[in-house]
PDB file of C-alpha atoms and ligand atoms in Angstrom:
ATOM      1  CA  UNK A   1      16.129 -23.837 102.807  1.00  0.00           C
ATOM      2  CA  UNK A   2      15.597 -25.439  99.656  1.00  0.00           C
ATOM      3  CA  UNK A   3      14.485 -23.179  97.142  1.00  0.00           C
ATOM      4  CA  UNK A   4      15.153 -21.738  93.619  1.00  0.00           C
ATOM      5  CA  UNK A   5      17.573 -18.553  93.344  1.00  0.00           C
ATOM      6  CA  UNK A   6      15.170 -15.734  93.153  1.00  0.00           C
ATOM      7  CA  UNK A   7      15.399 -12.767  90.861  1.00  0.00           C
ATOM      8  CA  UNK A   8      12.914  -9.676  91.287  1.00  0.00           C
ATOM      9  CA  UNK A   9      12.445  -7.783  88.103  1.00  0.00           C
ATOM     10  CA  UNK A  10      10.572  -4.412  87.675  1.00  0.00           C
ATOM     11  CA  UNK A  11      10.511  -1.216  85.742  1.00  0.00           C
ATOM     12  CA  UNK A  12       9.496   1.849  87.725  1.00  0.00           C
ATOM     13  CA  UNK A  13       9.190   5.739  87.694  1.00  0.00           C
ATOM     14  CA  UNK A  14      11.730   7.857  89.755  1.00  0.00           C
ATOM     15  CA  UNK A  15       9.294   7.806  92.442  1.00  0.00           C
ATOM     16  CA  UNK A  16       8.694   3.997  92.420  1.00  0.00           C
ATOM     17  CA  UNK A  17       5.458   3.369  90.627  1.00  0.00           C
ATOM     18  CA  UNK A  18       4.985   0.496  88.489  1.00  0.00           C
ATOM     19  CA  UNK A  19       2.256   1.764  86.825  1.00  0.00           C
ATOM     20  CA  UNK A  20      -0.189   4.753  86.541  1.00  0.00           C
ATOM     21  CA  UNK A  21      -3.734   4.918  87.472  1.00  0.00           C
ATOM     22  CA  UNK A  22      -5.125   4.665  84.058  1.00  0.00           C
ATOM     23  CA  UNK A  23      -6.712   1.446  82.698  1.00  0.00           C
ATOM     24  CA  UNK A  24      -4.179   1.226  79.959  1.00  0.00           C
ATOM     25  CA  UNK A  25      -0.638  -0.328  80.857  1.00  0.00           C
ATOM     26  CA  UNK A  26       1.977   2.288  80.948  1.00  0.00           C
ATOM     27  CA  UNK A  27       5.143   1.535  79.161  1.00  0.00           C
ATOM     28  CA  UNK A  28       8.065   2.246  81.420  1.00  0.00           C
ATOM     29  CA  UNK A  29      10.706   0.434  79.379  1.00  0.00           C
ATOM     30  CA  UNK A  30      12.279   1.437  76.162  1.00  0.00           C
ATOM     31  CA  UNK A  31      12.849  -1.545  73.284  1.00  0.00           C
ATOM     32  CA  UNK A  32      16.449  -2.337  74.402  1.00  0.00           C
ATOM     33  CA  UNK A  33      15.394  -2.718  78.073  1.00  0.00           C
ATOM     34  CA  UNK A  34      12.391  -5.044  77.172  1.00  0.00           C
ATOM     35  CA  UNK A  35      14.941  -7.078  75.230  1.00  0.00           C
ATOM     36  CA  UNK A  36      17.093  -7.367  78.369  1.00  0.00           C
ATOM     37  CA  UNK A  37      14.182  -8.690  80.231  1.00  0.00           C
ATOM     38  CA  UNK A  38      13.534 -11.039  77.465  1.00  0.00           C
ATOM     39  CA  UNK A  39      17.006 -12.337  77.780  1.00  0.00           C
ATOM     40  CA  UNK A  40      16.837 -12.783  81.605  1.00  0.00           C
ATOM     41  CA  UNK A  41      13.480 -14.769  81.170  1.00  0.00           C
ATOM     42  CA  UNK A  42      15.141 -17.090  78.762  1.00  0.00           C
ATOM     43  CA  UNK A  43      17.755 -17.696  81.389  1.00  0.00           C
ATOM     44  CA  UNK A  44      15.518 -18.863  84.101  1.00  0.00           C
ATOM     45  CA  UNK A  45      13.364 -22.008  84.674  1.00  0.00           C
ATOM     46  CA  UNK A  46      10.263 -20.116  86.056  1.00  0.00           C
ATOM     47  CA  UNK A  47       8.459 -16.806  85.743  1.00  0.00           C
ATOM     48  CA  UNK A  48       5.964 -15.677  88.459  1.00  0.00           C
ATOM     49  CA  UNK A  49       3.634 -12.947  88.980  1.00  0.00           C
ATOM     50  CA  UNK A  50       0.832 -11.904  91.355  1.00  0.00           C
ATOM     51  CA  UNK A  51      -2.896 -12.276  90.467  1.00  0.00           C
ATOM     52  CA  UNK A  52      -3.184  -8.189  90.414  1.00  0.00           C
ATOM     53  CA  UNK A  53      -0.674  -8.315  87.396  1.00  0.00           C
ATOM     54  CA  UNK A  54      -2.677 -11.048  85.697  1.00  0.00           C
ATOM     55  CA  UNK A  55      -5.822  -8.992  86.374  1.00  0.00           C
ATOM     56  CA  UNK A  56      -4.369  -5.616  85.042  1.00  0.00           C
ATOM     57  CA  UNK A  57      -1.953  -6.638  82.224  1.00  0.00           C
ATOM     58  CA  UNK A  58      -3.113 -10.114  81.085  1.00  0.00           C
ATOM     59  CA  UNK A  59       0.543 -11.135  80.354  1.00  0.00           C
ATOM     60  CA  UNK A  60       1.606 -14.108  78.444  1.00  0.00           C
ATOM     61  CA  UNK A  61       5.139 -14.580  80.350  1.00  0.00           C
ATOM     62  CA  UNK A  62       6.669 -16.125  77.201  1.00  0.00           C
ATOM     63  CA  UNK A  63      10.083 -15.854  75.933  1.00  0.00           C
ATOM     64  CA  UNK A  64       9.504 -13.576  72.786  1.00  0.00           C
ATOM     65  CA  UNK A  65      12.639 -13.836  70.761  1.00  0.00           C
ATOM     66  CA  UNK A  66      12.380 -16.704  68.285  1.00  0.00           C
ATOM     67  CA  UNK A  67      16.145 -17.339  68.655  1.00  0.00           C
ATOM     68  CA  UNK A  68      16.097 -17.516  72.493  1.00  0.00           C
ATOM     69  CA  UNK A  69      13.192 -20.016  72.283  1.00  0.00           C
ATOM     70  CA  UNK A  70      14.963 -22.218  69.648  1.00  0.00           C
ATOM     71  CA  UNK A  71      18.208 -22.081  71.928  1.00  0.00           C
ATOM     72  CA  UNK A  72      16.215 -23.149  74.918  1.00  0.00           C
ATOM     73  CA  UNK A  73      14.491 -26.028  73.026  1.00  0.00           C
ATOM     74  CA  UNK A  74      18.041 -27.022  71.667  1.00  0.00           C
ATOM     75  CA  UNK A  75      19.152 -27.445  75.258  1.00  0.00           C
ATOM     76  CA  UNK A  76      16.376 -29.699  76.104  1.00  0.00           C
ATOM     77  CA  UNK A  77      14.330 -27.161  77.964  1.00  0.00           C
ATOM     78  CA  UNK A  78      10.737 -25.942  77.121  1.00  0.00           C
ATOM     79  CA  UNK A  79      10.723 -22.732  74.743  1.00  0.00           C
ATOM     80  CA  UNK A  80       9.644 -20.691  77.486  1.00  0.00           C
ATOM     81  CA  UNK A  81       9.914 -21.145  81.313  1.00  0.00           C
ATOM     82  CA  UNK A  82       7.216 -22.389  83.448  1.00  0.00           C
ATOM     83  CA  UNK A  83       4.713 -19.816  84.359  1.00  0.00           C
ATOM     84  CA  UNK A  84       3.739 -19.183  88.083  1.00  0.00           C
ATOM     85  CA  UNK A  85       0.840 -17.045  89.512  1.00  0.00           C
ATOM     86  CA  UNK A  86       0.464 -16.476  93.295  1.00  0.00           C
ATOM     87  CA  UNK A  87      -3.342 -16.034  93.958  1.00  0.00           C
ATOM     88  CA  UNK A  88      -4.654 -16.843  97.574  1.00  0.00           C
ATOM     89  CA  UNK A  89      -8.033 -16.249  96.372  1.00  0.00           C
ATOM     90  CA  UNK A  90      -8.032 -18.492  93.382  1.00  0.00           C
ATOM     91  CA  UNK A  91     -10.059 -15.521  91.770  1.00  0.00           C
ATOM     92  CA  UNK A  92      -8.696 -15.537  88.062  1.00  0.00           C
ATOM     93  CA  UNK A  93     -10.256 -15.302  84.773  1.00  0.00           C
ATOM     94  CA  UNK A  94      -9.908 -18.500  82.829  1.00  0.00           C
ATOM     95  CA  UNK A  95      -9.986 -16.811  79.622  1.00  0.00           C
ATOM     96  CA  UNK A  96      -6.627 -14.854  80.681  1.00  0.00           C
ATOM     97  CA  UNK A  97      -3.888 -15.208  78.101  1.00  0.00           C
ATOM     98  CA  UNK A  98      -1.771 -16.963  80.343  1.00  0.00           C
ATOM     99  CA  UNK A  99      -3.931 -20.052  80.660  1.00  0.00           C
ATOM    100  CA  UNK A 100      -4.491 -20.078  76.904  1.00  0.00           C
ATOM    101  CA  UNK A 101      -1.222 -19.626  75.381  1.00  0.00           C
ATOM    102  CA  UNK A 102       0.293 -23.384  75.269  1.00  0.00           C
ATOM    103  CA  UNK A 103       2.592 -25.397  77.161  1.00  0.00           C
ATOM    104  CA  UNK A 104       3.812 -25.637  79.778  1.00  0.00           C
ATOM    105  CA  UNK A 105       0.736 -25.468  81.803  1.00  0.00           C
ATOM    106  CA  UNK A 106       0.984 -22.763  84.291  1.00  0.00           C
ATOM    107  CA  UNK A 107       1.122 -23.415  88.086  1.00  0.00           C
ATOM    108  CA  UNK A 108      -1.259 -21.297  90.300  1.00  0.00           C
ATOM    109  CA  UNK A 109      -0.119 -21.470  94.041  1.00  0.00           C
ATOM    110  CA  UNK A 110      -3.260 -20.712  96.211  1.00  0.00           C
ATOM    111  CA  UNK A 111      -4.792 -21.735  99.693  1.00  0.00           C
ATOM    112  CA  UNK A 112      -7.497 -24.437 100.360  1.00  0.00           C
ATOM    113  CA  UNK A 113     -10.333 -21.983  99.539  1.00  0.00           C
ATOM    114  CA  UNK A 114      -8.599 -20.784  96.745  1.00  0.00           C
ATOM    115  CA  UNK A 115      -7.876 -24.116  95.257  1.00  0.00           C
ATOM    116  CA  UNK A 116     -11.742 -24.743  95.116  1.00  0.00           C
ATOM    117  CA  UNK A 117     -12.396 -21.506  93.285  1.00  0.00           C
ATOM    118  CA  UNK A 118      -9.467 -21.997  90.749  1.00  0.00           C
ATOM    119  CA  UNK A 119     -10.431 -25.589  89.961  1.00  0.00           C
ATOM    120  CA  UNK A 120     -11.798 -24.758  86.312  1.00  0.00           C
ATOM    121  CA  UNK A 121      -8.368 -22.971  85.377  1.00  0.00           C
ATOM    122  CA  UNK A 122      -6.342 -24.513  82.689  1.00  0.00           C
ATOM    123  CA  UNK A 123      -3.419 -24.509  85.263  1.00  0.00           C
ATOM    124  CA  UNK A 124      -2.131 -26.832  88.047  1.00  0.00           C
ATOM    125  CA  UNK A 125      -3.695 -25.534  90.965  1.00  0.00           C
ATOM    126  CA  UNK A 126      -1.694 -26.134  94.253  1.00  0.00           C
ATOM    127  CA  UNK A 127      -2.649 -25.307  97.755  1.00  0.00           C
ATOM    128  CA  UNK A 128       0.131 -24.168  99.901  1.00  0.00           C
ATOM    129  CA  UNK A 129      -1.431 -22.984 103.102  1.00  0.00           C
ATOM    130  CA  UNK A 130      -4.857 -22.884 104.879  1.00  0.00           C
ATOM    131  CA  UNK A 131      -5.640 -19.160 104.436  1.00  0.00           C
ATOM    132  CA  UNK A 132      -2.757 -17.647 102.890  1.00  0.00           C
ATOM    133  CA  UNK A 133       0.065 -18.851 100.492  1.00  0.00           C
ATOM    134  CA  UNK A 134       2.977 -19.892 102.246  1.00  0.00           C
ATOM    135  CA  UNK A 135       5.881 -18.645  99.960  1.00  0.00           C
ATOM    136  CA  UNK A 136       8.582 -20.905 101.274  1.00  0.00           C
ATOM    137  CA  UNK A 137       6.297 -24.038 100.521  1.00  0.00           C
ATOM    138  CA  UNK A 138       5.745 -22.549  97.050  1.00  0.00           C
ATOM    139  CA  UNK A 139       9.286 -22.367  96.290  1.00  0.00           C
ATOM    140  CA  UNK A 140      10.141 -25.612  97.950  1.00  0.00           C
ATOM    141  CA  UNK A 141       7.516 -27.142  95.562  1.00  0.00           C
ATOM    142  CA  UNK A 142       9.062 -25.352  92.668  1.00  0.00           C
ATOM    143  CA  UNK A 143      12.606 -26.677  93.628  1.00  0.00           C
ATOM    144  CA  UNK A 144      11.100 -30.070  93.637  1.00  0.00           C
ATOM    145  CA  UNK A 145      10.156 -29.769  89.955  1.00  0.00           C
ATOM    146  CA  UNK A 146      13.616 -28.798  89.022  1.00  0.00           C
ATOM    147  CA  UNK A 147      13.256 -25.025  89.152  1.00  0.00           C
ATOM    148  CA  UNK A 148      16.929 -23.593  89.973  1.00  0.00           C
ATOM    149  CA  UNK A 149      16.080 -20.033  88.962  1.00  0.00           C
ATOM    150  CA  UNK A 150      12.676 -18.001  89.419  1.00  0.00           C
ATOM    151  CA  UNK A 151      12.141 -14.684  87.899  1.00  0.00           C
ATOM    152  CA  UNK A 152       9.474 -12.694  89.982  1.00  0.00           C
ATOM    153  CA  UNK A 153       8.096 -10.160  87.507  1.00  0.00           C
ATOM    154  CA  UNK A 154       5.775  -8.321  90.009  1.00  0.00           C
ATOM    155  CA  UNK A 155       3.588  -6.554  91.006  1.00  0.00           C
ATOM    156  CA  UNK A 156       3.986  -4.520  94.169  1.00  0.00           C
ATOM    157  CA  UNK A 157       2.183  -6.961  96.650  1.00  0.00           C
ATOM    158  CA  UNK A 158       4.165  -9.983  95.408  1.00  0.00           C
ATOM    159  CA  UNK A 159       7.443  -7.990  95.457  1.00  0.00           C
ATOM    160  CA  UNK A 160       6.606  -6.886  99.112  1.00  0.00           C
ATOM    161  CA  UNK A 161       5.808 -10.494 100.234  1.00  0.00           C
ATOM    162  CA  UNK A 162       9.120 -11.728  98.604  1.00  0.00           C
ATOM    163  CA  UNK A 163      11.314  -8.972 100.013  1.00  0.00           C
ATOM    164  CA  UNK A 164       9.906  -8.758 103.310  1.00  0.00           C
ATOM    165  CA  UNK A 165      10.169 -12.464 103.760  1.00  0.00           C
ATOM    166  CA  UNK A 166      14.022 -12.272 102.726  1.00  0.00           C
ATOM    167  CA  UNK A 167      13.361 -14.681  99.731  1.00  0.00           C
ATOM    168  CA  UNK A 168      14.896 -12.281  97.025  1.00  0.00           C
ATOM    169  CA  UNK A 169      18.783 -13.105  96.003  1.00  0.00           C
ATOM    170  CA  UNK A 170      18.926 -10.434  93.231  1.00  0.00           C
ATOM    171  CA  UNK A 171      16.751  -7.516  92.126  1.00  0.00           C
ATOM    172  CA  UNK A 172      16.818  -6.008  88.732  1.00  0.00           C
ATOM    173  CA  UNK A 173      15.413  -2.597  88.810  1.00  0.00           C
ATOM    174  CA  UNK A 174      14.859  -0.407  85.566  1.00  0.00           C
ATOM    175  CA  UNK A 175      14.101   3.338  86.385  1.00  0.00           C
ATOM    176  CA  UNK A 176      12.419   5.458  83.795  1.00  0.00           C
ATOM    177  CA  UNK A 177      13.100   9.101  83.474  1.00  0.00           C
ATOM    178  CA  UNK A 178       9.900  10.629  85.035  1.00  0.00           C
ATOM    179  CA  UNK A 179       7.598  10.927  88.086  1.00  0.00           C
ATOM    180  CA  UNK A 180       4.218   9.840  88.272  1.00  0.00           C
ATOM    181  CA  UNK A 181       3.101  11.421  91.753  1.00  0.00           C
ATOM    182  CA  UNK A 182      -0.695  11.813  92.137  1.00  0.00           C
ATOM    183  CA  UNK A 183      -1.210   9.829  88.830  1.00  0.00           C
ATOM    184  CA  UNK A 184       0.712   6.860  90.280  1.00  0.00           C
ATOM    185  CA  UNK A 185      -0.731   3.279  90.705  1.00  0.00           C
ATOM    186  CA  UNK A 186       0.949   0.310  92.164  1.00  0.00           C
ATOM    187  CA  UNK A 187       4.140   0.838  93.833  1.00  0.00           C
ATOM    188  CA  UNK A 188       7.232  -1.313  93.699  1.00  0.00           C
ATOM    189  CA  UNK A 189       6.682  -2.152  97.303  1.00  0.00           C
ATOM    190  CA  UNK A 190       4.147  -1.441  99.960  1.00  0.00           C
ATOM    191  CA  UNK A 191       5.280  -0.350 103.381  1.00  0.00           C
ATOM    192  CA  UNK A 192       6.490  -3.353 105.131  1.00  0.00           C
ATOM    193  CA  UNK A 193       9.465  -4.567 107.632  1.00  0.00           C
ATOM    194  CA  UNK A 194      12.218  -5.268 105.041  1.00  0.00           C
ATOM    195  CA  UNK A 195      15.458  -7.204 106.144  1.00  0.00           C
ATOM    196  CA  UNK A 196      17.347  -5.165 103.344  1.00  0.00           C
ATOM    197  CA  UNK A 197      17.597  -2.096 105.639  1.00  0.00           C
ATOM    198  CA  UNK A 198      20.407   0.559 106.023  1.00  0.00           C
ATOM    199  CA  UNK A 199      21.959  -1.767 108.600  1.00  0.00           C
ATOM    200  CA  UNK A 200      21.964  -4.872 106.179  1.00  0.00           C
ATOM    201  CA  UNK A 201      21.881  -3.222 102.717  1.00  0.00           C
ATOM    202  CA  UNK A 202      22.032  -5.077  99.429  1.00  0.00           C
ATOM    203  CA  UNK A 203      25.154  -5.145  97.299  1.00  0.00           C
ATOM    204  CA  UNK A 204      24.789  -2.828  94.314  1.00  0.00           C
ATOM    205  CA  UNK A 205      26.579  -5.288  91.414  1.00  0.00           C
ATOM    206  CA  UNK A 206      25.646  -3.195  88.127  1.00  0.00           C
ATOM    207  CA  UNK A 207      24.223   0.354  87.300  1.00  0.00           C
ATOM    208  CA  UNK A 208      24.210   1.065  83.490  1.00  0.00           C
ATOM    209  CA  UNK A 209      22.176   3.341  81.389  1.00  0.00           C
ATOM    210  CA  UNK A 210      19.959   1.668  78.532  1.00  0.00           C
ATOM    211  CA  UNK A 211      18.938   4.735  76.579  1.00  0.00           C
ATOM    212  CA  UNK A 212      17.207   7.033  79.104  1.00  0.00           C
ATOM    213  CA  UNK A 213      16.701   4.012  81.413  1.00  0.00           C
ATOM    214  CA  UNK A 214      18.933   3.319  84.334  1.00  0.00           C
ATOM    215  CA  UNK A 215      18.957  -0.538  85.171  1.00  0.00           C
ATOM    216  CA  UNK A 216      20.297  -1.226  88.662  1.00  0.00           C
ATOM    217  CA  UNK A 217      21.225  -4.710  89.879  1.00  0.00           C
ATOM    218  CA  UNK A 218      21.498  -5.595  93.623  1.00  0.00           C
ATOM    219  CA  UNK A 219      22.366  -8.783  95.144  1.00  0.00           C
ATOM    220  CA  UNK A 220      21.549 -10.335  98.490  1.00  0.00           C
ATOM    221  CA  UNK A 221      25.393 -10.220  99.705  1.00  0.00           C
ATOM    222  CA  UNK A 222      24.794  -7.799 102.488  1.00  0.00           C
ATOM    223  CA  UNK A 223      28.091  -5.638 102.522  1.00  0.00           C
ATOM    224  CA  UNK A 224      29.094  -4.276 106.054  1.00  0.00           C
ATOM    225  CA  UNK A 225      28.280  -0.768 104.708  1.00  0.00           C
ATOM    226  CA  UNK A 226      27.112   0.954 101.813  1.00  0.00           C
ATOM    227  CA  UNK A 227      29.305   3.813 101.656  1.00  0.00           C
TER     228      UNK A 227
HETATM  229  N1  LIG B   1       6.420  -2.110  85.809  1.00  0.00           N
HETATM  230  C1  LIG B   1       6.671  -3.237  85.996  1.00  0.00           C
HETATM  231  O1  LIG B   1       7.723  -3.935  86.070  1.00  0.00           O
HETATM  232  C2  LIG B   1       5.304  -4.123  86.504  1.00  0.00           C
HETATM  233  C3  LIG B   1       5.490  -5.636  86.647  1.00  0.00           C
HETATM  234  C4  LIG B   1       4.117  -6.282  87.200  1.00  0.00           C
HETATM  235  C5  LIG B   1       3.219  -5.536  87.547  1.00  0.00           C
HETATM  236  N2  LIG B   1       3.156  -4.191  87.261  1.00  0.00           N
HETATM  237  C6  LIG B   1       1.790  -3.474  87.484  1.00  0.00           C
HETATM  238  O2  LIG B   1       1.581  -3.710  88.969  1.00  0.00           O
HETATM  239  C7  LIG B   1       0.191  -3.860  89.183  1.00  0.00           C
HETATM  240  C8  LIG B   1      -0.366  -4.892  89.885  1.00  0.00           C
HETATM  241  O3  LIG B   1       0.394  -5.043  91.127  1.00  0.00           O
HETATM  242  P1  LIG B   1      -0.435  -5.349  92.517  1.00  0.00           P
HETATM  243  O4  LIG B   1       0.635  -4.902  93.613  1.00  0.00           O
HETATM  244  O5  LIG B   1      -1.577  -4.524  92.294  1.00  0.00           O
HETATM  245  O6  LIG B   1      -0.837  -6.848  92.366  1.00  0.00           O
HETATM  246  P2  LIG B   1       0.443  -8.328  92.207  1.00  0.00           P
HETATM  247  O7  LIG B   1       1.279  -8.139  93.220  1.00  0.00           O
HETATM  248  O8  LIG B   1       0.487  -8.438  91.019  1.00  0.00           O
HETATM  249  O9  LIG B   1      -0.797  -9.314  92.858  1.00  0.00           O
HETATM  250  C9  LIG B   1      -1.502  -9.187  93.893  1.00  0.00           C
HETATM  251  C10 LIG B   1      -2.137 -10.405  94.185  1.00  0.00           C
HETATM  252  O10 LIG B   1      -1.043 -11.375  94.753  1.00  0.00           O
HETATM  253  C11 LIG B   1      -1.638 -12.094  95.724  1.00  0.00           C
HETATM  254  N3  LIG B   1      -0.878 -12.071  96.929  1.00  0.00           N
HETATM  255  C12 LIG B   1      -1.064 -11.076  97.814  1.00  0.00           C
HETATM  256  N4  LIG B   1      -0.227 -11.142  98.640  1.00  0.00           N
HETATM  257  C13 LIG B   1       0.363 -12.364  98.569  1.00  0.00           C
HETATM  258  C14 LIG B   1       1.290 -13.122  99.228  1.00  0.00           C
HETATM  259  N5  LIG B   1       1.892 -12.704 100.418  1.00  0.00           N
HETATM  260  N6  LIG B   1       1.732 -14.404  98.978  1.00  0.00           N
HETATM  261  C15 LIG B   1       1.238 -14.652  97.693  1.00  0.00           C
HETATM  262  N7  LIG B   1       0.235 -14.002  97.000  1.00  0.00           N
HETATM  263  C16 LIG B   1       0.044 -12.742  97.479  1.00  0.00           C
HETATM  264  C17 LIG B   1      -3.324 -11.736  95.942  1.00  0.00           C
HETATM  265  O11 LIG B   1      -3.804 -12.370  95.110  1.00  0.00           O
HETATM  266  P3  LIG B   1      -5.525 -12.695  95.133  1.00  0.00           P
HETATM  267  O12 LIG B   1      -6.252 -11.517  94.861  1.00  0.00           O
HETATM  268  O13 LIG B   1      -5.714 -13.888  94.301  1.00  0.00           O
HETATM  269  O14 LIG B   1      -5.590 -13.034  96.663  1.00  0.00           O
HETATM  270  C18 LIG B   1      -3.067 -10.218  95.686  1.00  0.00           C
HETATM  271  O15 LIG B   1      -4.299  -9.845  94.934  1.00  0.00           O
HETATM  272  C19 LIG B   1      -0.499  -3.527  87.738  1.00  0.00           C
HETATM  273  O16 LIG B   1      -0.769  -1.976  87.705  1.00  0.00           O
HETATM  274  C20 LIG B   1       0.530  -3.907  86.888  1.00  0.00           C
HETATM  275  O17 LIG B   1       0.591  -3.127  85.708  1.00  0.00           O
HETATM  276  C21 LIG B   1       4.035  -3.484  86.693  1.00  0.00           C
END
């Protein structure tokens, strides 16, 4: 299949929540881990999130470090990767920061009806499906635009769609040292049929503490056992 190398990146509580149930965004990472994520961002061609993350967090999805932005520009790339939103409904706020923070213009992958709703966004709105977003089609479209590495930064529904469709090559999971329990919001993934099962586990390629956070990096290499 013609698609970019896909990295999923998330920070979560020990019990697998991406956020709590309040209106304010919960900080799960520390400064060193946020800097690590910035470095990963600087190394990809595109960063994608779901519409739920745009509505909840209003991210800009830019590379923050001036040095990394300058290094990208010096190598002929845009200072920040292409920004991508998955939004089957096309119901996105045109005043969201993502659509108002400069070049390159973001891409919104949606379906036919969503494309009509999203027509006013300061984005390239691309329909890849009649009623739903066809992820392989969206990924093939990104590959056609020269995207070799895609970073998927949430949220839970989008992680679930990518992982259950076996479209993830690498997962970077940062675990914060607390549980949210009844105060938990979105989860890392929703219930689904995942190919990354005990019979076909991912390969753990790195596990290291970053202060009180633990980073785990998994690859889709499917070792025959996880012992
Ligand atoms: N801790 C972290 O690392 C981290 C990172 C990111 C986000 N978050 C948190 O996660 C929460 C948001 O997560 P979420 O699960 O609610 O939302 P989400 O995954 O960001 O976005 C959900 C939206 O994606 C679209 N979508 C759903 N299924 C899809 C599919 N199969 N293909 C393509 N698009 C699809 C739909 O858009 P439409 O509604 O437009 O149809 C859906 O409403 C927020 O609380 C945010 O703070 C945390």
